[in-house]
PDB file of C-alpha atoms in Angstrom:
ATOM      1  CA  MET A  44     193.277 136.506-193.397  1.00  0.00           C
ATOM      2  CA  LYS A  45     192.415 137.836-196.844  1.00  0.00           C
ATOM      3  CA  ARG A  46     189.989 136.133-199.198  1.00  0.00           C
ATOM      4  CA  GLU A  47     192.814 135.254-201.636  1.00  0.00           C
ATOM      5  CA  GLU A  48     194.762 133.513-198.871  1.00  0.00           C
ATOM      6  CA  LYS A  49     191.682 131.570-197.838  1.00  0.00           C
ATOM      7  CA  THR A  50     191.080 130.509-201.437  1.00  0.00           C
ATOM      8  CA  ILE A  51     194.664 129.269-201.725  1.00  0.00           C
ATOM      9  CA  ILE A  52     194.314 127.241-198.511  1.00  0.00           C
ATOM     10  CA  ILE A  53     190.954 125.791-199.581  1.00  0.00           C
ATOM     11  CA  ASN A  54     192.400 124.773-202.955  1.00  0.00           C
ATOM     12  CA  ALA A  55     195.382 123.138-201.221  1.00  0.00           C
ATOM     13  CA  LEU A  56     192.995 121.186-198.973  1.00  0.00           C
ATOM     14  CA  VAL A  57     190.936 120.118-201.999  1.00  0.00           C
ATOM     15  CA  GLU A  58     194.121 118.810-203.641  1.00  0.00           C
ATOM     16  CA  LYS A  59     195.046 116.861-200.492  1.00  0.00           C
ATOM     17  CA  LEU A  60     191.543 115.385-200.234  1.00  0.00           C
ATOM     18  CA  GLN A  61     191.773 114.267-203.866  1.00  0.00           C
ATOM     19  CA  GLN A  62     195.330 112.970-203.494  1.00  0.00           C
ATOM     20  CA  TYR A  63     194.664 110.791-200.450  1.00  0.00           C
ATOM     21  CA  ALA A  64     191.955 108.134-200.244  1.00  0.00           C
ATOM     22  CA  HIS A  65     191.334 108.422-196.494  1.00  0.00           C
ATOM     23  CA  PHE A  66     191.396 111.155-193.871  1.00  0.00           C
ATOM     24  CA  TYR A  67     190.988 111.362-190.110  1.00  0.00           C
ATOM     25  CA  LEU A  68     189.859 114.431-188.164  1.00  0.00           C
ATOM     26  CA  THR A  69     191.554 114.608-184.786  1.00  0.00           C
ATOM     27  CA  ASP A  70     191.991 116.942-181.851  1.00  0.00           C
ATOM     28  CA  ILE A  71     195.613 117.428-180.839  1.00  0.00           C
ATOM     29  CA  ALA A  72     195.078 120.575-178.794  1.00  0.00           C
ATOM     30  CA  ASP A  73     196.845 120.719-175.431  1.00  0.00           C
ATOM     31  CA  LEU A  74     199.800 118.662-176.689  1.00  0.00           C
ATOM     32  CA  ASN A  75     203.051 120.385-175.834  1.00  0.00           C
ATOM     33  CA  ALA A  76     205.674 121.054-178.500  1.00  0.00           C
ATOM     34  CA  GLU A  77     207.630 117.894-177.694  1.00  0.00           C
ATOM     35  CA  LYS A  78     204.582 115.606-177.942  1.00  0.00           C
ATOM     36  CA  THR A  79     203.414 117.324-181.135  1.00  0.00           C
ATOM     37  CA  ALA A  80     206.862 116.818-182.678  1.00  0.00           C
ATOM     38  CA  GLN A  81     206.771 113.131-181.686  1.00  0.00           C
ATOM     39  CA  LEU A  82     203.340 112.733-183.273  1.00  0.00           C
ATOM     40  CA  ARG A  83     204.452 114.468-186.472  1.00  0.00           C
ATOM     41  CA  ARG A  84     207.581 112.284-186.635  1.00  0.00           C
ATOM     42  CA  LEU A  85     205.520 109.132-186.163  1.00  0.00           C
ATOM     43  CA  CYS A  86     203.123 110.254-188.893  1.00  0.00           C
ATOM     44  CA  PHE A  87     206.027 110.994-191.237  1.00  0.00           C
ATOM     45  CA  GLU A  88     207.516 107.528-190.645  1.00  0.00           C
ATOM     46  CA  LYS A  89     204.168 105.875-191.463  1.00  0.00           C
ATOM     47  CA  GLU A  90     203.550 108.055-194.558  1.00  0.00           C
ATOM     48  CA  VAL A  91     200.661 109.960-192.983  1.00  0.00           C
ATOM     49  CA  GLN A  92     200.445 113.710-193.476  1.00  0.00           C
ATOM     50  CA  LEU A  93     199.278 115.682-190.431  1.00  0.00           C
ATOM     51  CA  VAL A  94     197.871 119.170-191.095  1.00  0.00           C
ATOM     52  CA  VAL A  95     196.246 121.587-188.647  1.00  0.00           C
ATOM     53  CA  VAL A  96     193.327 123.352-190.349  1.00  0.00           C
ATOM     54  CA  LYS A  97     190.656 125.945-189.735  1.00  0.00           C
ATOM     55  CA  ASN A  98     187.263 124.295-189.499  1.00  0.00           C
ATOM     56  CA  THR A  99     185.499 126.652-191.903  1.00  0.00           C
ATOM     57  CA  LEU A 100     188.177 126.250-194.581  1.00  0.00           C
ATOM     58  CA  LEU A 101     188.055 122.453-194.283  1.00  0.00           C
ATOM     59  CA  ARG A 102     184.260 122.526-194.480  1.00  0.00           C
ATOM     60  CA  LYS A 103     184.429 124.577-197.686  1.00  0.00           C
ATOM     61  CA  ALA A 104     187.001 122.190-199.179  1.00  0.00           C
ATOM     62  CA  LEU A 105     184.777 119.210-198.299  1.00  0.00           C
ATOM     63  CA  GLU A 106     181.786 120.950-199.857  1.00  0.00           C
ATOM     64  CA  GLN A 107     183.689 121.452-203.107  1.00  0.00           C
ATOM     65  CA  LEU A 108     184.274 117.682-203.301  1.00  0.00           C
ATOM     66  CA  ASN A 109     180.766 116.729-202.115  1.00  0.00           C
ATOM     67  CA  LYS A 110     182.256 115.007-199.064  1.00  0.00           C
ATOM     68  CA  ALA A 111     180.652 117.423-196.574  1.00  0.00           C
ATOM     69  CA  ASP A 112     178.671 114.737-194.791  1.00  0.00           C
ATOM     70  CA  GLU A 113     176.456 116.014-191.942  1.00  0.00           C
ATOM     71  CA  GLU A 114     178.296 113.843-189.447  1.00  0.00           C
ATOM     72  CA  ILE A 115     181.722 115.102-190.511  1.00  0.00           C
ATOM     73  CA  VAL A 116     180.667 118.766-190.541  1.00  0.00           C
ATOM     74  CA  GLY A 117     179.174 118.277-187.072  1.00  0.00           C
ATOM     75  CA  THR A 118     182.603 117.371-185.689  1.00  0.00           C
ATOM     76  CA  LEU A 119     184.279 120.532-187.000  1.00  0.00           C
ATOM     77  CA  LYS A 120     184.390 122.331-183.655  1.00  0.00           C
ATOM     78  CA  GLY A 121     187.357 123.391-181.604  1.00  0.00           C
ATOM     79  CA  SER A 122     190.867 122.499-182.677  1.00  0.00           C
ATOM     80  CA  THR A 123     191.024 120.226-185.716  1.00  0.00           C
ATOM     81  CA  SER A 124     193.910 118.521-187.413  1.00  0.00           C
ATOM     82  CA  VAL A 125     193.621 116.248-190.416  1.00  0.00           C
ATOM     83  CA  MET A 126     195.598 113.051-190.982  1.00  0.00           C
ATOM     84  CA  PHE A 127     195.762 112.226-194.696  1.00  0.00           C
ATOM     85  CA  CYS A 128     196.755 108.715-195.810  1.00  0.00           C
ATOM     86  CA  ASN A 129     196.331 106.090-198.504  1.00  0.00           C
ATOM     87  CA  THR A 130     196.085 103.131-196.120  1.00  0.00           C
ATOM     88  CA  GLY A 131     192.854 103.217-194.139  1.00  0.00           C
ATOM     89  CA  ASN A 132     193.978 101.836-190.790  1.00  0.00           C
ATOM     90  CA  VAL A 133     197.419 103.443-190.363  1.00  0.00           C
ATOM     91  CA  PRO A 134     196.244 106.705-188.704  1.00  0.00           C
ATOM     92  CA  ALA A 135     194.067 104.694-186.304  1.00  0.00           C
ATOM     93  CA  LYS A 136     197.097 102.619-185.328  1.00  0.00           C
ATOM     94  CA  ILE A 137     199.145 105.800-184.849  1.00  0.00           C
ATOM     95  CA  ILE A 138     196.445 107.340-182.642  1.00  0.00           C
ATOM     96  CA  LYS A 139     196.103 104.153-180.584  1.00  0.00           C
ATOM     97  CA  GLU A 140     199.870 103.848-180.153  1.00  0.00           C
ATOM     98  CA  PHE A 141     200.253 107.515-179.221  1.00  0.00           C
ATOM     99  CA  LYS A 142     197.356 107.423-176.741  1.00  0.00           C
ATOM    100  CA  GLN A 143     199.195 104.850-174.639  1.00  0.00           C
ATOM    101  CA  ASN A 144     201.336 107.697-173.267  1.00  0.00           C
ATOM    102  CA  CYS A 145     198.812 110.571-173.196  1.00  0.00           C
ATOM    103  CA  ASP A 146     195.118 111.390-173.737  1.00  0.00           C
ATOM    104  CA  LYS A 147     195.555 112.993-177.156  1.00  0.00           C
ATOM    105  CA  PRO A 148     194.983 112.816-180.105  1.00  0.00           C
ATOM    106  CA  VAL A 149     191.244 112.328-179.889  1.00  0.00           C
ATOM    107  CA  LEU A 150     189.506 110.949-182.959  1.00  0.00           C
ATOM    108  CA  LYS A 151     186.681 113.246-184.045  1.00  0.00           C
ATOM    109  CA  ALA A 152     185.780 111.521-187.316  1.00  0.00           C
ATOM    110  CA  ALA A 153     187.277 109.422-190.074  1.00  0.00           C
ATOM    111  CA  TYR A 154     186.522 108.983-193.749  1.00  0.00           C
ATOM    112  CA  VAL A 155     187.730 105.498-194.676  1.00  0.00           C
ATOM    113  CA  ASP A 156     186.674 103.506-197.739  1.00  0.00           C
ATOM    114  CA  GLU A 157     183.858 105.974-198.409  1.00  0.00           C
ATOM    115  CA  CYS A 158     182.412 105.350-194.928  1.00  0.00           C
ATOM    116  CA  VAL A 159     182.231 107.885-192.113  1.00  0.00           C
ATOM    117  CA  TYR A 160     183.169 106.951-188.542  1.00  0.00           C
ATOM    118  CA  VAL A 161     182.372 109.533-185.870  1.00  0.00           C
ATOM    119  CA  GLY A 162     183.797 109.531-182.375  1.00  0.00           C
ATOM    120  CA  ASP A 163     186.742 108.131-180.485  1.00  0.00           C
ATOM    121  CA  GLN A 164     184.766 104.973-179.662  1.00  0.00           C
ATOM    122  CA  ASN A 165     185.300 103.817-183.287  1.00  0.00           C
ATOM    123  CA  LEU A 166     189.079 103.790-182.954  1.00  0.00           C
ATOM    124  CA  GLU A 167     189.310 100.030-182.336  1.00  0.00           C
ATOM    125  CA  THR A 168     187.067  99.330-185.346  1.00  0.00           C
ATOM    126  CA  LEU A 169     189.316 101.478-187.530  1.00  0.00           C
ATOM    127  CA  VAL A 170     192.456  99.744-186.251  1.00  0.00           C
ATOM    128  CA  ASN A 171     190.990  96.371-187.256  1.00  0.00           C
ATOM    129  CA  ILE A 172     190.134  97.414-190.821  1.00  0.00           C
ATOM    130  CA  LYS A 173     192.446  95.530-193.123  1.00  0.00           C
ATOM    131  CA  SER A 174     194.442  97.322-195.772  1.00  0.00           C
ATOM    132  CA  ARG A 175     194.418  96.250-199.401  1.00  0.00           C
ATOM    133  CA  GLU A 176     197.789  94.504-199.007  1.00  0.00           C
ATOM    134  CA  GLU A 177     196.609  92.609-195.910  1.00  0.00           C
ATOM    135  CA  LEU A 178     193.476  91.425-197.735  1.00  0.00           C
ATOM    136  CA  ILE A 179     195.531  90.224-200.703  1.00  0.00           C
ATOM    137  CA  ALA A 180     197.867  88.329-198.349  1.00  0.00           C
ATOM    138  CA  ASP A 181     194.856  86.667-196.668  1.00  0.00           C
ATOM    139  CA  ILE A 182     193.408  85.619-200.027  1.00  0.00           C
ATOM    140  CA  VAL A 183     196.739  84.195-201.182  1.00  0.00           C
ATOM    141  CA  ALA A 184     197.067  82.248-197.927  1.00  0.00           C
ATOM    142  CA  LEU A 185     193.539  80.862-198.336  1.00  0.00           C
ATOM    143  CA  LEU A 186     194.225  79.848-201.918  1.00  0.00           C
ATOM    144  CA  GLN A 187     197.511  78.156-201.002  1.00  0.00           C
ATOM    145  CA  SER A 188     196.040  76.119-198.152  1.00  0.00           C
ATOM    146  CA  PRO A 189     194.122  73.517-200.253  1.00  0.00           C
ATOM    147  CA  ALA A 190     197.035  73.167-202.665  1.00  0.00           C
ATOM    148  CA  LYS A 191     199.427  72.513-199.787  1.00  0.00           C
ATOM    149  CA  ASN A 192     197.090  69.844-198.411  1.00  0.00           C
ATOM    150  CA  VAL A 193     196.868  68.070-201.780  1.00  0.00           C
ATOM    151  CA  ILE A 194     200.644  68.178-202.273  1.00  0.00           C
ATOM    152  CA  SER A 195     201.355  66.841-198.794  1.00  0.00           C
ATOM    153  CA  ALA A 196     198.777  64.067-199.274  1.00  0.00           C
ATOM    154  CA  LEU A 197     200.344  63.083-202.588  1.00  0.00           C
ATOM    155  CA  GLN A 198     203.828  63.118-201.108  1.00  0.00           C
ATOM    156  CA  SER A 199     202.868  61.025-198.095  1.00  0.00           C
ATOM    157  CA  GLY A 200     200.892  58.646-200.326  1.00  0.00           C
ATOM    158  CA  GLY A 201     203.948  58.174-202.533  1.00  0.00           C
ATOM    159  CA  HIS A 202     206.043  57.024-199.592  1.00  0.00           C
ATOM    160  CA  LYS A 203     203.358  54.570-198.512  1.00  0.00           C
ATOM    161  CA  LEU A 204     202.994  53.192-202.027  1.00  0.00           C
ATOM    162  CA  SER A 205     206.736  52.636-202.395  1.00  0.00           C
ATOM    163  CA  GLY A 206     206.774  50.901-199.023  1.00  0.00           C
ATOM    164  CA  ILE A 207     203.935  48.588-200.054  1.00  0.00           C
ATOM    165  CA  VAL A 208     205.656  47.746-203.377  1.00  0.00           C
ATOM    166  CA  LYS A 209     208.906  47.061-201.579  1.00  0.00           C
ATOM    167  CA  THR A 210     207.177  44.794-199.055  1.00  0.00           C
ATOM    168  CA  LEU A 211     205.360  42.887-201.798  1.00  0.00           C
ATOM    169  CA  SER A 212     208.582  42.422-203.803  1.00  0.00           C
ATOM    170  CA  GLU A 213     210.369  41.023-200.771  1.00  0.00           C
ATOM    171  CA  ARG A 214     207.632  38.401-200.255  1.00  0.00           C
ATOM    172  CA  GLU A 215     208.149  36.804-203.641  1.00  0.00           C
TER     173      GLU A 215
END
């Protein structure tokens, strides 16, 4: 590969790293064509972009963006594919779902919310990270809970009060 071609690929990777907030480094080697197509289709449906990269070119792209953490660079061995996404836990869910049928993909590292997770043992932690939308929904639910309690108390109190007034009026 010529230097110009490498530069083009590095620049494309830099653009992807800037475009997407999170990325996962995985190993999908040894997947046959059918399984790879299934994984790519699943990624496409969940708005995750899967790209197979050369380790040295990815390292250079990470260095340009000052994201070349020691732990991430240490995982750049063997076959590497990158899953780019804007929702932090979606690739982890894809990997977990796909691993139910086979041993791959293996999580090498993940860069999520400016934190680095290294190793497949962190997959469950990454699955449980809540997305921005999930956090907003939780906050809204928490804020609505006290209001619902007050409204239901006022409504039930109103029925009791009308019953007491009615009882008192019938006595006279």
